[in-house]
PDB file of C-alpha atoms in Angstrom:
ATOM      1  CA  UNK A   1      47.877 169.773  56.547  1.00  0.00           C
ATOM      2  CA  UNK A   2      50.949 170.529  58.645  1.00  0.00           C
ATOM      3  CA  UNK A   3      51.231 166.815  59.536  1.00  0.00           C
ATOM      4  CA  UNK A   4      51.307 165.842  55.836  1.00  0.00           C
ATOM      5  CA  UNK A   5      53.979 168.446  55.165  1.00  0.00           C
ATOM      6  CA  UNK A   6      56.143 167.053  58.016  1.00  0.00           C
ATOM      7  CA  UNK A   7      55.851 163.465  56.758  1.00  0.00           C
ATOM      8  CA  UNK A   8      56.594 164.508  53.196  1.00  0.00           C
ATOM      9  CA  UNK A   9      59.633 166.482  54.354  1.00  0.00           C
ATOM     10  CA  UNK A  10      61.009 163.543  56.372  1.00  0.00           C
ATOM     11  CA  UNK A  11      60.424 161.145  53.452  1.00  0.00           C
ATOM     12  CA  UNK A  12      62.238 163.414  51.048  1.00  0.00           C
ATOM     13  CA  UNK A  13      65.170 163.789  53.464  1.00  0.00           C
ATOM     14  CA  UNK A  14      65.450 160.037  53.905  1.00  0.00           C
ATOM     15  CA  UNK A  15      65.372 159.349  50.177  1.00  0.00           C
ATOM     16  CA  UNK A  16      68.046 161.973  49.616  1.00  0.00           C
ATOM     17  CA  UNK A  17      70.382 160.137  52.023  1.00  0.00           C
ATOM     18  CA  UNK A  18      69.558 156.639  50.747  1.00  0.00           C
ATOM     19  CA  UNK A  19      67.523 155.672  53.847  1.00  0.00           C
ATOM     20  CA  UNK A  20      63.909 154.691  54.424  1.00  0.00           C
ATOM     21  CA  UNK A  21      61.183 156.096  56.588  1.00  0.00           C
ATOM     22  CA  UNK A  22      58.379 154.109  58.166  1.00  0.00           C
ATOM     23  CA  UNK A  23      55.070 155.873  58.160  1.00  0.00           C
ATOM     24  CA  UNK A  24      53.649 156.364  61.598  1.00  0.00           C
ATOM     25  CA  UNK A  25      50.503 157.654  63.165  1.00  0.00           C
ATOM     26  CA  UNK A  26      50.340 160.096  66.041  1.00  0.00           C
ATOM     27  CA  UNK A  27      50.068 158.386  69.406  1.00  0.00           C
ATOM     28  CA  UNK A  28      51.099 154.902  68.014  1.00  0.00           C
ATOM     29  CA  UNK A  29      53.056 153.260  70.873  1.00  0.00           C
ATOM     30  CA  UNK A  30      52.740 149.560  69.894  1.00  0.00           C
ATOM     31  CA  UNK A  31      56.022 147.688  70.688  1.00  0.00           C
ATOM     32  CA  UNK A  32      58.080 146.540  67.739  1.00  0.00           C
ATOM     33  CA  UNK A  33      58.810 142.862  67.041  1.00  0.00           C
ATOM     34  CA  UNK A  34      62.352 143.366  68.379  1.00  0.00           C
ATOM     35  CA  UNK A  35      61.023 144.900  71.586  1.00  0.00           C
ATOM     36  CA  UNK A  36      58.546 142.050  72.044  1.00  0.00           C
ATOM     37  CA  UNK A  37      61.303 139.462  71.500  1.00  0.00           C
ATOM     38  CA  UNK A  38      63.579 141.262  73.979  1.00  0.00           C
ATOM     39  CA  UNK A  39      60.810 141.388  76.598  1.00  0.00           C
ATOM     40  CA  UNK A  40      60.055 137.674  76.080  1.00  0.00           C
ATOM     41  CA  UNK A  41      63.731 136.736  76.449  1.00  0.00           C
ATOM     42  CA  UNK A  42      63.999 138.781  79.637  1.00  0.00           C
ATOM     43  CA  UNK A  43      60.913 137.099  81.112  1.00  0.00           C
ATOM     44  CA  UNK A  44      62.229 133.633  80.176  1.00  0.00           C
ATOM     45  CA  UNK A  45      65.613 134.371  81.788  1.00  0.00           C
ATOM     46  CA  UNK A  46      63.877 135.605  84.935  1.00  0.00           C
ATOM     47  CA  UNK A  47      61.740 132.450  85.030  1.00  0.00           C
ATOM     48  CA  UNK A  48      64.863 130.258  84.717  1.00  0.00           C
ATOM     49  CA  UNK A  49      66.525 132.154  87.565  1.00  0.00           C
ATOM     50  CA  UNK A  50      63.404 131.731  89.706  1.00  0.00           C
ATOM     51  CA  UNK A  51      63.304 127.993  88.948  1.00  0.00           C
ATOM     52  CA  UNK A  52      66.985 127.607  89.856  1.00  0.00           C
ATOM     53  CA  UNK A  53      66.416 129.505  93.107  1.00  0.00           C
ATOM     54  CA  UNK A  54      63.429 127.286  93.919  1.00  0.00           C
ATOM     55  CA  UNK A  55      65.543 124.172  93.285  1.00  0.00           C
ATOM     56  CA  UNK A  56      68.253 125.459  95.628  1.00  0.00           C
ATOM     57  CA  UNK A  57      65.645 126.234  98.283  1.00  0.00           C
ATOM     58  CA  UNK A  58      64.179 122.729  97.927  1.00  0.00           C
ATOM     59  CA  UNK A  59      67.642 121.157  98.229  1.00  0.00           C
ATOM     60  CA  UNK A  60      68.403 123.236 101.299  1.00  0.00           C
ATOM     61  CA  UNK A  61      65.106 122.248 102.931  1.00  0.00           C
ATOM     62  CA  UNK A  62      65.713 118.548 102.243  1.00  0.00           C
ATOM     63  CA  UNK A  63      69.268 118.809 103.585  1.00  0.00           C
ATOM     64  CA  UNK A  64      68.097 120.500 106.787  1.00  0.00           C
ATOM     65  CA  UNK A  65      65.447 117.810 107.279  1.00  0.00           C
ATOM     66  CA  UNK A  66      68.047 115.051 106.864  1.00  0.00           C
ATOM     67  CA  UNK A  67      70.544 116.751 109.168  1.00  0.00           C
ATOM     68  CA  UNK A  68      68.061 116.980 112.026  1.00  0.00           C
ATOM     69  CA  UNK A  69      67.804 113.170 112.118  1.00  0.00           C
ATOM     70  CA  UNK A  70      71.542 112.489 111.737  1.00  0.00           C
ATOM     71  CA  UNK A  71      73.960 112.174 114.645  1.00  0.00           C
ATOM     72  CA  UNK A  72      76.747 110.708 112.510  1.00  0.00           C
ATOM     73  CA  UNK A  73      78.856 113.174 110.520  1.00  0.00           C
ATOM     74  CA  UNK A  74      80.030 112.697 106.957  1.00  0.00           C
ATOM     75  CA  UNK A  75      83.591 112.072 108.159  1.00  0.00           C
ATOM     76  CA  UNK A  76      82.390 109.433 110.648  1.00  0.00           C
ATOM     77  CA  UNK A  77      80.264 107.741 107.988  1.00  0.00           C
ATOM     78  CA  UNK A  78      83.249 107.556 105.628  1.00  0.00           C
ATOM     79  CA  UNK A  79      85.453 106.097 108.368  1.00  0.00           C
ATOM     80  CA  UNK A  80      82.836 103.450 109.177  1.00  0.00           C
ATOM     81  CA  UNK A  81      82.401 102.543 105.502  1.00  0.00           C
ATOM     82  CA  UNK A  82      86.139 102.167 104.940  1.00  0.00           C
ATOM     83  CA  UNK A  83      86.479  99.998 108.037  1.00  0.00           C
ATOM     84  CA  UNK A  84      83.837  97.663 106.610  1.00  0.00           C
ATOM     85  CA  UNK A  85      84.940  97.902 102.970  1.00  0.00           C
ATOM     86  CA  UNK A  86      88.594  98.965 102.672  1.00  0.00           C
ATOM     87  CA  UNK A  87      89.451 101.026  99.628  1.00  0.00           C
ATOM     88  CA  UNK A  88      89.223 104.610  98.377  1.00  0.00           C
ATOM     89  CA  UNK A  89      86.155 106.652  99.300  1.00  0.00           C
ATOM     90  CA  UNK A  90      84.876 108.732  96.407  1.00  0.00           C
ATOM     91  CA  UNK A  91      81.764 110.261  97.937  1.00  0.00           C
ATOM     92  CA  UNK A  92      79.358 110.343 100.858  1.00  0.00           C
ATOM     93  CA  UNK A  93      75.769 111.475 100.622  1.00  0.00           C
ATOM     94  CA  UNK A  94      73.176 111.821 103.353  1.00  0.00           C
ATOM     95  CA  UNK A  95      70.356 110.016 101.590  1.00  0.00           C
ATOM     96  CA  UNK A  96      66.930 111.419 102.525  1.00  0.00           C
ATOM     97  CA  UNK A  97      64.777 109.753  99.882  1.00  0.00           C
ATOM     98  CA  UNK A  98      63.330 107.228 102.314  1.00  0.00           C
ATOM     99  CA  UNK A  99      66.479 105.201 102.988  1.00  0.00           C
ATOM    100  CA  UNK A 100      67.544 107.545 105.808  1.00  0.00           C
ATOM    101  CA  UNK A 101      71.202 106.585 105.648  1.00  0.00           C
ATOM    102  CA  UNK A 102      74.609 107.790 104.620  1.00  0.00           C
ATOM    103  CA  UNK A 103      75.588 106.304 101.278  1.00  0.00           C
ATOM    104  CA  UNK A 104      79.353 106.063 100.879  1.00  0.00           C
ATOM    105  CA  UNK A 105      80.901 105.104  97.542  1.00  0.00           C
ATOM    106  CA  UNK A 106      84.081 103.060  97.943  1.00  0.00           C
ATOM    107  CA  UNK A 107      86.393 101.678  95.238  1.00  0.00           C
ATOM    108  CA  UNK A 108      88.310  98.592  96.368  1.00  0.00           C
ATOM    109  CA  UNK A 109      91.843  97.751  95.344  1.00  0.00           C
ATOM    110  CA  UNK A 110      90.657  95.490  92.528  1.00  0.00           C
ATOM    111  CA  UNK A 111      88.654  98.342  90.976  1.00  0.00           C
ATOM    112  CA  UNK A 112      85.203  97.185  92.066  1.00  0.00           C
ATOM    113  CA  UNK A 113      82.939  99.861  93.480  1.00  0.00           C
ATOM    114  CA  UNK A 114      80.573  99.460  96.429  1.00  0.00           C
ATOM    115  CA  UNK A 115      77.834 101.608  97.921  1.00  0.00           C
ATOM    116  CA  UNK A 116      78.074 101.248 101.687  1.00  0.00           C
ATOM    117  CA  UNK A 117      75.055 102.387 103.711  1.00  0.00           C
ATOM    118  CA  UNK A 118      75.658 103.760 107.194  1.00  0.00           C
ATOM    119  CA  UNK A 119      72.981 104.375 109.830  1.00  0.00           C
ATOM    120  CA  UNK A 120      72.861 108.143 110.500  1.00  0.00           C
ATOM    121  CA  UNK A 121      72.020 107.683 114.184  1.00  0.00           C
ATOM    122  CA  UNK A 122      74.430 104.922 115.236  1.00  0.00           C
ATOM    123  CA  UNK A 123      77.119 104.731 112.549  1.00  0.00           C
ATOM    124  CA  UNK A 124      76.483 101.019 112.025  1.00  0.00           C
ATOM    125  CA  UNK A 125      76.893  99.493 108.588  1.00  0.00           C
ATOM    126  CA  UNK A 126      73.462  98.669 107.176  1.00  0.00           C
ATOM    127  CA  UNK A 127      74.787  96.943 104.087  1.00  0.00           C
ATOM    128  CA  UNK A 128      77.140  97.133 101.125  1.00  0.00           C
ATOM    129  CA  UNK A 129      76.087  96.645  97.534  1.00  0.00           C
ATOM    130  CA  UNK A 130      78.394  96.291  94.571  1.00  0.00           C
ATOM    131  CA  UNK A 131      77.900  98.807  91.797  1.00  0.00           C
ATOM    132  CA  UNK A 132      77.303  96.692  88.699  1.00  0.00           C
ATOM    133  CA  UNK A 133      77.942  99.603  86.337  1.00  0.00           C
ATOM    134  CA  UNK A 134      81.570  98.932  85.432  1.00  0.00           C
ATOM    135  CA  UNK A 135      81.573 101.242  82.428  1.00  0.00           C
ATOM    136  CA  UNK A 136      84.029 103.800  83.710  1.00  0.00           C
ATOM    137  CA  UNK A 137      84.993 106.417  81.169  1.00  0.00           C
ATOM    138  CA  UNK A 138      88.295 108.283  80.904  1.00  0.00           C
ATOM    139  CA  UNK A 139      87.077 111.072  83.217  1.00  0.00           C
ATOM    140  CA  UNK A 140      86.099 108.574  85.926  1.00  0.00           C
ATOM    141  CA  UNK A 141      89.484 106.889  85.757  1.00  0.00           C
ATOM    142  CA  UNK A 142      91.274 110.252  85.857  1.00  0.00           C
ATOM    143  CA  UNK A 143      89.288 111.348  88.903  1.00  0.00           C
ATOM    144  CA  UNK A 144      89.978 108.071  90.691  1.00  0.00           C
ATOM    145  CA  UNK A 145      93.690 108.425  89.954  1.00  0.00           C
ATOM    146  CA  UNK A 146      93.621 112.000  91.269  1.00  0.00           C
ATOM    147  CA  UNK A 147      91.912 110.920  94.490  1.00  0.00           C
ATOM    148  CA  UNK A 148      94.351 108.064  95.080  1.00  0.00           C
ATOM    149  CA  UNK A 149      97.280 110.436  94.722  1.00  0.00           C
ATOM    150  CA  UNK A 150      95.720 113.247  96.772  1.00  0.00           C
ATOM    151  CA  UNK A 151      97.036 114.449 100.101  1.00  0.00           C
ATOM    152  CA  UNK A 152      93.464 115.147 101.233  1.00  0.00           C
ATOM    153  CA  UNK A 153      91.091 112.187 101.196  1.00  0.00           C
ATOM    154  CA  UNK A 154      87.299 112.231 101.404  1.00  0.00           C
ATOM    155  CA  UNK A 155      87.195 112.040 105.203  1.00  0.00           C
ATOM    156  CA  UNK A 156      89.685 114.867 105.606  1.00  0.00           C
ATOM    157  CA  UNK A 157      87.816 116.954 103.040  1.00  0.00           C
ATOM    158  CA  UNK A 158      84.577 116.416 104.979  1.00  0.00           C
ATOM    159  CA  UNK A 159      86.311 117.526 108.181  1.00  0.00           C
ATOM    160  CA  UNK A 160      87.624 120.658 106.464  1.00  0.00           C
ATOM    161  CA  UNK A 161      84.242 121.558 104.993  1.00  0.00           C
ATOM    162  CA  UNK A 162      82.574 121.000 108.374  1.00  0.00           C
ATOM    163  CA  UNK A 163      84.013 124.351 109.484  1.00  0.00           C
ATOM    164  CA  UNK A 164      81.488 125.935 107.108  1.00  0.00           C
ATOM    165  CA  UNK A 165      78.477 123.997 108.389  1.00  0.00           C
ATOM    166  CA  UNK A 166      77.097 120.484 108.627  1.00  0.00           C
ATOM    167  CA  UNK A 167      78.257 118.482 105.623  1.00  0.00           C
ATOM    168  CA  UNK A 168      75.417 116.690 103.841  1.00  0.00           C
ATOM    169  CA  UNK A 169      77.374 115.601 100.766  1.00  0.00           C
ATOM    170  CA  UNK A 170      80.999 115.242  99.738  1.00  0.00           C
ATOM    171  CA  UNK A 171      82.291 114.019  96.398  1.00  0.00           C
ATOM    172  CA  UNK A 172      84.874 114.489  93.702  1.00  0.00           C
ATOM    173  CA  UNK A 173      84.250 117.134  91.073  1.00  0.00           C
ATOM    174  CA  UNK A 174      85.999 118.284  87.923  1.00  0.00           C
ATOM    175  CA  UNK A 175      85.476 122.041  87.940  1.00  0.00           C
ATOM    176  CA  UNK A 176      86.820 123.652  84.771  1.00  0.00           C
ATOM    177  CA  UNK A 177      89.530 121.024  84.495  1.00  0.00           C
ATOM    178  CA  UNK A 178      90.620 121.275  88.132  1.00  0.00           C
ATOM    179  CA  UNK A 179      89.745 118.174  90.153  1.00  0.00           C
ATOM    180  CA  UNK A 180      88.704 118.962  93.736  1.00  0.00           C
ATOM    181  CA  UNK A 181      86.455 117.732  96.492  1.00  0.00           C
ATOM    182  CA  UNK A 182      82.992 119.281  96.345  1.00  0.00           C
ATOM    183  CA  UNK A 183      81.025 119.636  99.571  1.00  0.00           C
ATOM    184  CA  UNK A 184      77.515 120.782 100.402  1.00  0.00           C
ATOM    185  CA  UNK A 185      76.708 122.135 103.834  1.00  0.00           C
ATOM    186  CA  UNK A 186      73.811 123.537 105.824  1.00  0.00           C
ATOM    187  CA  UNK A 187      74.125 126.058 108.617  1.00  0.00           C
ATOM    188  CA  UNK A 188      70.966 127.421 110.135  1.00  0.00           C
ATOM    189  CA  UNK A 189      68.816 128.397 107.174  1.00  0.00           C
ATOM    190  CA  UNK A 190      71.786 128.698 104.832  1.00  0.00           C
ATOM    191  CA  UNK A 191      72.914 126.229 102.189  1.00  0.00           C
ATOM    192  CA  UNK A 192      76.525 126.345 101.004  1.00  0.00           C
ATOM    193  CA  UNK A 193      78.620 124.679  98.326  1.00  0.00           C
ATOM    194  CA  UNK A 194      82.392 124.457  98.715  1.00  0.00           C
ATOM    195  CA  UNK A 195      85.495 123.182  96.964  1.00  0.00           C
ATOM    196  CA  UNK A 196      88.248 121.502  98.975  1.00  0.00           C
ATOM    197  CA  UNK A 197      91.676 121.339  97.341  1.00  0.00           C
ATOM    198  CA  UNK A 198      93.117 117.841  96.930  1.00  0.00           C
ATOM    199  CA  UNK A 199      96.638 118.948  97.806  1.00  0.00           C
ATOM    200  CA  UNK A 200      96.210 121.518 100.576  1.00  0.00           C
ATOM    201  CA  UNK A 201      92.720 120.874 101.933  1.00  0.00           C
ATOM    202  CA  UNK A 202      91.936 124.579 101.511  1.00  0.00           C
ATOM    203  CA  UNK A 203      88.218 125.351 101.439  1.00  0.00           C
ATOM    204  CA  UNK A 204      86.850 127.896  98.979  1.00  0.00           C
ATOM    205  CA  UNK A 205      83.292 128.741  98.027  1.00  0.00           C
ATOM    206  CA  UNK A 206      82.025 127.253  94.808  1.00  0.00           C
ATOM    207  CA  UNK A 207      81.887 129.998  92.166  1.00  0.00           C
ATOM    208  CA  UNK A 208      78.470 128.799  91.001  1.00  0.00           C
ATOM    209  CA  UNK A 209      77.014 128.867  94.492  1.00  0.00           C
ATOM    210  CA  UNK A 210      74.540 131.672  95.209  1.00  0.00           C
ATOM    211  CA  UNK A 211      74.099 130.684  98.834  1.00  0.00           C
ATOM    212  CA  UNK A 212      74.752 133.067 101.724  1.00  0.00           C
ATOM    213  CA  UNK A 213      76.678 130.661 103.918  1.00  0.00           C
ATOM    214  CA  UNK A 214      79.961 132.045 105.264  1.00  0.00           C
TER     215      UNK A 214
END
């Protein structure tokens, strides 16, 4: 009886103020649709974060595996590639997908691009293959122009980043409109991502990197 009086009182108060009242039963703790949607979104965000962390861990493991079999540094690989194929080096990547070689991307003076493969143990040139994809967009041309006019080239950027760990990859990156060298390193069990300024060679940690390398 008292319960009915309470509900009736609340209903009357709500109607007097232009609001509405949802009837409820004592002890009813079922989550609302909004609560369920919020919980689902939170779980999905957590899952995405876990997946991203797993991907970073996988990348770090692969990089460490490749580094253990490499005696040639990124800077040395770039120097060897440029000696074989003169031009402008755009990137160097320690390929661990079965090729077991440094892959250095070089653009020659006539604009043609070559992938030069360097043995990670001896520094010898294993081969050079022309990149047949000549469809460079405006961003590619802008990045190439920035690299050609930079005070810090790919080899020097690799040397600068090497102070943070063993460089496994170096390349050009357009981060929020600012073109810079982007380097990945491993040091012990840590995986780091760094930006190297084209003009000063200053090394800063990538803002999107969650690694614990220092």
